[in-house]
């Protein structure tokens, strides 16, 4: 599932993601051959913070379905070398610098093709979601686009107004939801059913809840460092909570973080590294 965050601040964009990928295997119950059990396997070294060095002012966070393909599953990160071969190099030529929207469209088309080639069409699997953040040439503030493969492949812009700042997060978001908006996504439906509310009443209740319970954070005021700190905090809190819960622990491993600014482009803040065996005396 993962937890991915893109934070649009006045000084730049922050991208943050955990490193856990969960793969599910179905096996026959040895006690009951007619019963199929699903087993989750966790891998804590996946890279969900994506970067294409040909477009240095754009970065991507992915969450949701962790891999494409069933017999030979591959992460989104493993496809980046192929994707990079299909886009122009904008490092030294502004004419080749893609807008965030154009980049998002190319990436969506690429991964939709991979999905259609490698995933079954007769099963409901879920989506591999992407949050794309970056700066268009000479734009004062960053831009964020979102798309989901395969259900919503057309990229759509988030926080479109020039002076609008804030966070987007996706994946296993219940703890981030509770901290940031005061309740998780299951509450409105639970209240609607319990109180027997109409659709209009439920919508009015949701608006009231968000207006009353949402954390009062002045996003337009926050320096870039505070944006980094808050992004890490939300992912770390989710990881810690999942240590004790009974359920899918889909967020874990190292937290990778990067920033994008209009002057310096994409910069890694923290990122896991490859290391060998550590021997203690």
Short mmCIF file of C-alpha atoms in Angstrom, two decimals:
data_model
loop_
_atom_site.label_atom_id
_atom_site.label_comp_id
_atom_site.label_asym_id
_atom_site.label_seq_id
_atom_site.Cartn_x
_atom_site.Cartn_y
_atom_site.Cartn_z
CA UNK A 1 0.00 0.00 0.00
CA UNK A 2 2.66 2.51 1.05
CA UNK A 3 2.26 6.13 2.06
CA UNK A 4 3.31 8.78 -0.44
CA UNK A 5 3.29 12.53 0.16
CA UNK A 6 3.74 15.58 -2.04
CA UNK A 7 3.81 18.93 -0.24
CA UNK A 8 3.40 22.13 -2.24
CA UNK A 9 4.93 24.97 -0.24
CA UNK A 10 5.75 28.58 -1.12
CA UNK A 11 9.50 27.85 -1.22
CA UNK A 12 9.32 24.56 -3.08
CA UNK A 13 7.87 21.08 -3.33
CA UNK A 14 8.61 18.18 -0.99
CA UNK A 15 8.25 14.55 -2.07
CA UNK A 16 8.37 11.78 0.53
CA UNK A 17 7.70 8.04 0.54
CA UNK A 18 8.37 4.94 2.59
CA UNK A 19 10.19 1.90 1.19
CA UNK A 20 7.87 -1.05 1.81
CA UNK A 21 6.28 -3.11 -0.94
CA UNK A 22 3.71 -5.76 -0.07
CA UNK A 23 3.24 -8.75 -2.37
CA UNK A 24 0.32 -11.12 -1.86
CA UNK A 25 0.44 -14.83 -2.67
CA UNK A 26 -2.54 -17.17 -2.75
CA UNK A 27 -2.03 -20.74 -1.54
CA UNK A 28 -4.30 -23.71 -0.90
CA UNK A 29 -5.12 -24.42 2.72
CA UNK A 30 -3.48 -27.81 3.49
CA UNK A 31 -6.38 -28.61 5.83
CA UNK A 32 -9.04 -27.66 3.30
CA UNK A 33 -8.04 -27.86 -0.40
CA UNK A 34 -11.14 -25.89 -1.37
CA UNK A 35 -10.04 -22.93 0.73
CA UNK A 36 -7.51 -20.40 -0.56
CA UNK A 37 -5.42 -18.37 1.86
CA UNK A 38 -3.72 -15.09 1.05
CA UNK A 39 -0.27 -14.48 2.50
CA UNK A 40 1.42 -11.08 2.57
CA UNK A 41 5.17 -10.74 2.06
CA UNK A 42 6.92 -7.47 2.91
CA UNK A 43 10.00 -6.01 1.22
CA UNK A 44 11.51 -2.90 2.82
CA UNK A 45 13.97 -1.64 0.22
CA UNK A 46 11.74 -0.52 -2.63
CA UNK A 47 12.16 2.95 -4.15
CA UNK A 48 8.91 4.88 -4.57
CA UNK A 49 10.48 8.32 -4.94
CA UNK A 50 11.14 8.49 -8.67
CA UNK A 51 13.39 10.85 -10.61
CA UNK A 52 14.33 11.09 -14.27
CA UNK A 53 17.61 12.98 -14.67
CA UNK A 54 16.66 14.23 -18.14
CA UNK A 55 13.98 16.43 -16.50
CA UNK A 56 15.68 17.92 -13.41
CA UNK A 57 12.72 20.02 -12.23
CA UNK A 58 10.25 17.16 -11.80
CA UNK A 59 9.88 14.32 -9.28
CA UNK A 60 7.34 11.57 -8.67
CA UNK A 61 5.95 9.59 -5.74
CA UNK A 62 4.08 6.34 -6.29
CA UNK A 63 1.82 4.34 -3.98
CA UNK A 64 -0.92 1.74 -4.15
CA UNK A 65 -0.27 -1.46 -6.10
CA UNK A 66 3.44 -2.08 -5.61
CA UNK A 67 4.33 -3.95 -8.77
CA UNK A 68 3.27 -4.60 -12.35
CA UNK A 69 3.10 -8.21 -13.46
CA UNK A 70 2.13 -11.37 -11.58
CA UNK A 71 4.56 -14.05 -12.70
CA UNK A 72 7.49 -11.62 -12.78
CA UNK A 73 6.39 -8.52 -10.78
CA UNK A 74 8.36 -5.30 -11.25
CA UNK A 75 8.20 -2.03 -9.35
CA UNK A 76 7.63 1.32 -11.02
CA UNK A 77 11.20 2.30 -10.17
CA UNK A 78 12.60 -0.64 -12.12
CA UNK A 79 11.02 0.75 -15.31
CA UNK A 80 12.55 4.23 -15.04
CA UNK A 81 15.55 3.47 -17.33
CA UNK A 82 13.12 2.49 -20.09
CA UNK A 83 10.94 5.54 -19.52
CA UNK A 84 13.98 7.82 -19.57
CA UNK A 85 14.85 6.62 -23.06
CA UNK A 86 11.47 7.89 -24.29
CA UNK A 87 11.68 11.52 -23.15
CA UNK A 88 13.81 14.49 -24.27
CA UNK A 89 16.81 15.78 -22.33
CA UNK A 90 15.95 19.14 -20.81
CA UNK A 91 19.17 19.71 -18.87
CA UNK A 92 20.86 22.03 -21.35
CA UNK A 93 18.07 22.89 -23.77
CA UNK A 94 14.97 24.72 -22.51
CA UNK A 95 13.13 23.67 -25.65
CA UNK A 96 13.33 20.09 -24.38
CA UNK A 97 12.20 20.92 -20.85
CA UNK A 98 8.79 19.32 -20.35
CA UNK A 99 5.99 20.94 -18.42
CA UNK A 100 4.79 18.99 -15.40
CA UNK A 101 1.57 18.24 -17.28
CA UNK A 102 3.38 16.96 -20.38
CA UNK A 103 5.73 14.84 -18.27
CA UNK A 104 2.77 13.38 -16.36
CA UNK A 105 1.01 12.48 -19.60
CA UNK A 106 4.09 10.72 -20.99
CA UNK A 107 4.60 8.80 -17.76
CA UNK A 108 0.94 7.82 -17.58
CA UNK A 109 0.96 6.54 -21.16
CA UNK A 110 4.15 4.58 -20.46
CA UNK A 111 2.88 2.82 -17.34
CA UNK A 112 -0.59 2.21 -18.77
CA UNK A 113 1.05 0.35 -21.64
CA UNK A 114 3.13 -1.72 -19.19
CA UNK A 115 0.02 -2.47 -17.15
CA UNK A 116 -2.05 -3.54 -20.15
CA UNK A 117 0.73 -5.83 -21.33
CA UNK A 118 1.45 -7.51 -18.00
CA UNK A 119 -1.64 -7.45 -15.76
CA UNK A 120 -4.78 -9.61 -15.97
CA UNK A 121 -7.97 -7.95 -17.15
CA UNK A 122 -10.37 -10.29 -15.35
CA UNK A 123 -9.35 -9.37 -11.78
CA UNK A 124 -9.94 -6.32 -9.62
CA UNK A 125 -6.45 -5.53 -8.40
CA UNK A 126 -6.48 -1.83 -7.59
CA UNK A 127 -4.40 1.05 -8.92
CA UNK A 128 -0.79 2.06 -9.05
CA UNK A 129 -1.08 5.77 -8.22
CA UNK A 130 1.36 8.56 -9.07
CA UNK A 131 1.80 12.08 -7.69
CA UNK A 132 3.97 14.21 -9.98
CA UNK A 133 5.40 17.46 -8.66
CA UNK A 134 7.64 20.02 -10.28
CA UNK A 135 8.19 23.45 -11.76
CA UNK A 136 7.32 24.65 -15.22
CA UNK A 137 9.88 26.96 -16.83
CA UNK A 138 9.75 30.44 -15.21
CA UNK A 139 6.74 29.49 -13.04
CA UNK A 140 6.81 31.12 -9.56
CA UNK A 141 5.33 28.11 -7.76
CA UNK A 142 5.23 24.38 -8.23
CA UNK A 143 2.58 22.26 -9.92
CA UNK A 144 1.19 18.87 -8.93
CA UNK A 145 -0.55 16.32 -11.15
CA UNK A 146 -2.06 12.99 -10.18
CA UNK A 147 -2.99 9.90 -12.17
CA UNK A 148 -3.93 6.31 -11.36
CA UNK A 149 -3.09 3.29 -13.47
CA UNK A 150 -5.28 1.79 -14.86
CA UNK A 151 -8.53 3.44 -13.67
CA UNK A 152 -7.69 7.17 -14.08
CA UNK A 153 -4.85 7.45 -16.60
CA UNK A 154 -5.55 11.07 -17.60
CA UNK A 155 -3.41 13.33 -15.35
CA UNK A 156 -5.40 15.90 -13.38
CA UNK A 157 -3.97 18.93 -11.62
CA UNK A 158 -4.23 19.37 -7.86
CA UNK A 159 -4.23 22.74 -6.04
CA UNK A 160 -4.60 24.62 -9.32
CA UNK A 161 -4.78 28.15 -7.90
CA UNK A 162 -1.42 29.91 -7.94
CA UNK A 163 -1.49 30.84 -4.25
CA UNK A 164 -2.83 27.51 -2.94
CA UNK A 165 -0.44 25.42 -0.85
CA UNK A 166 -0.79 22.19 1.10
CA UNK A 167 -0.25 18.43 1.20
CA UNK A 168 -1.46 15.52 -0.85
CA UNK A 169 -1.04 12.01 0.48
CA UNK A 170 -2.19 8.57 -0.57
CA UNK A 171 -1.92 4.88 0.24
CA UNK A 172 -2.51 3.70 3.81
CA UNK A 173 -3.60 7.13 4.87
CA UNK A 174 -5.84 6.57 7.89
CA UNK A 175 -3.35 7.84 10.50
CA UNK A 176 -2.29 10.81 8.39
CA UNK A 177 -5.99 11.56 7.86
CA UNK A 178 -6.69 11.49 11.58
CA UNK A 179 -3.80 13.82 12.32
CA UNK A 180 -4.37 16.28 9.49
CA UNK A 181 -8.16 16.40 9.09
CA UNK A 182 -9.26 15.05 12.48
CA UNK A 183 -10.86 11.82 11.22
CA UNK A 184 -10.14 9.01 8.81
CA UNK A 185 -11.99 8.31 5.60
CA UNK A 186 -14.30 5.67 7.05
CA UNK A 187 -15.99 8.03 9.54
CA UNK A 188 -18.43 9.89 7.22
CA UNK A 189 -19.96 6.65 5.92
CA UNK A 190 -20.19 5.19 9.43
CA UNK A 191 -21.98 8.29 10.71
CA UNK A 192 -24.26 8.38 7.66
CA UNK A 193 -25.38 4.81 8.26
CA UNK A 194 -25.71 5.15 12.04
CA UNK A 195 -27.63 8.43 11.91
CA UNK A 196 -29.55 7.47 8.74
CA UNK A 197 -28.52 10.66 6.95
CA UNK A 198 -29.49 11.53 3.40
CA UNK A 199 -26.78 12.11 0.80
CA UNK A 200 -27.19 15.90 1.12
CA UNK A 201 -26.98 15.72 4.91
CA UNK A 202 -23.88 13.52 4.69
CA UNK A 203 -22.18 16.02 2.36
CA UNK A 204 -23.04 18.89 4.71
CA UNK A 205 -21.68 16.90 7.65
CA UNK A 206 -18.41 16.19 5.81
CA UNK A 207 -17.93 19.89 5.01
CA UNK A 208 -18.57 20.76 8.66
CA UNK A 209 -16.16 18.09 9.93
CA UNK A 210 -13.37 19.30 7.67
CA UNK A 211 -13.96 22.93 8.58
CA UNK A 212 -13.99 22.17 12.30
CA UNK A 213 -11.45 19.37 12.80
CA UNK A 214 -8.75 20.00 10.17
CA UNK A 215 -5.37 20.89 11.67
CA UNK A 216 -4.86 24.66 11.57
CA UNK A 217 -1.55 24.75 9.72
CA UNK A 218 -0.58 27.92 7.79
CA UNK A 219 0.81 26.17 4.71
CA UNK A 220 1.42 29.45 2.90
CA UNK A 221 3.76 30.50 5.73
CA UNK A 222 5.88 27.37 6.16
CA UNK A 223 9.57 27.39 5.16
CA UNK A 224 10.76 24.46 3.08
CA UNK A 225 12.39 22.80 6.11
CA UNK A 226 9.08 22.72 7.97
CA UNK A 227 7.46 21.13 4.92
CA UNK A 228 10.13 18.43 4.98
CA UNK A 229 9.69 17.87 8.73
CA UNK A 230 5.90 17.52 8.50
CA UNK A 231 6.12 15.09 5.57
CA UNK A 232 8.56 12.85 7.45
CA UNK A 233 6.47 13.07 10.62
CA UNK A 234 3.33 11.75 8.92
CA UNK A 235 5.11 8.77 7.38
CA UNK A 236 7.09 7.98 10.55
CA UNK A 237 3.95 8.13 12.68
CA UNK A 238 2.21 5.67 10.36
CA UNK A 239 5.19 3.30 10.47
CA UNK A 240 5.28 3.41 14.27
CA UNK A 241 1.52 2.87 14.67
CA UNK A 242 1.62 -0.13 12.35
CA UNK A 243 4.15 -1.83 14.63
CA UNK A 244 1.34 -2.48 17.11
CA UNK A 245 -1.81 -2.91 15.04
CA UNK A 246 -3.31 -6.16 13.80
CA UNK A 247 -3.69 -5.72 10.07
CA UNK A 248 -1.74 -4.94 6.92
CA UNK A 249 1.51 -3.20 7.83
CA UNK A 250 1.98 -1.70 4.41
CA UNK A 251 4.19 1.26 5.37
CA UNK A 252 7.77 0.67 6.47
CA UNK A 253 11.47 0.76 5.71
CA UNK A 254 13.47 3.93 5.15
CA UNK A 255 11.80 7.25 4.36
CA UNK A 256 13.10 8.81 1.15
CA UNK A 257 12.70 12.58 0.81
CA UNK A 258 13.51 15.11 -1.92
CA UNK A 259 12.80 18.76 -2.61
CA UNK A 260 12.22 20.64 -5.86
CA UNK A 261 12.76 24.38 -6.12
CA UNK A 262 12.50 26.75 -9.07
CA UNK A 263 16.23 27.58 -8.90
CA UNK A 264 17.91 24.30 -7.91
CA UNK A 265 15.49 21.70 -9.24
CA UNK A 266 15.35 18.20 -7.77
CA UNK A 267 17.53 17.62 -4.69
CA UNK A 268 17.71 14.55 -2.44
CA UNK A 269 17.26 15.35 1.27
CA UNK A 270 17.58 11.80 2.56
CA UNK A 271 17.68 8.47 0.76
CA UNK A 272 18.47 4.90 1.70
CA UNK A 273 21.84 3.59 0.53
CA UNK A 274 23.11 0.15 -0.36
CA UNK A 275 25.47 -1.38 2.18
CA UNK A 276 27.09 -4.71 2.92
CA UNK A 277 27.03 -6.92 5.99
CA UNK A 278 27.75 -5.07 9.21
CA UNK A 279 29.85 -7.04 11.68
CA UNK A 280 29.85 -6.10 15.36
CA UNK A 281 32.82 -6.96 17.55
#
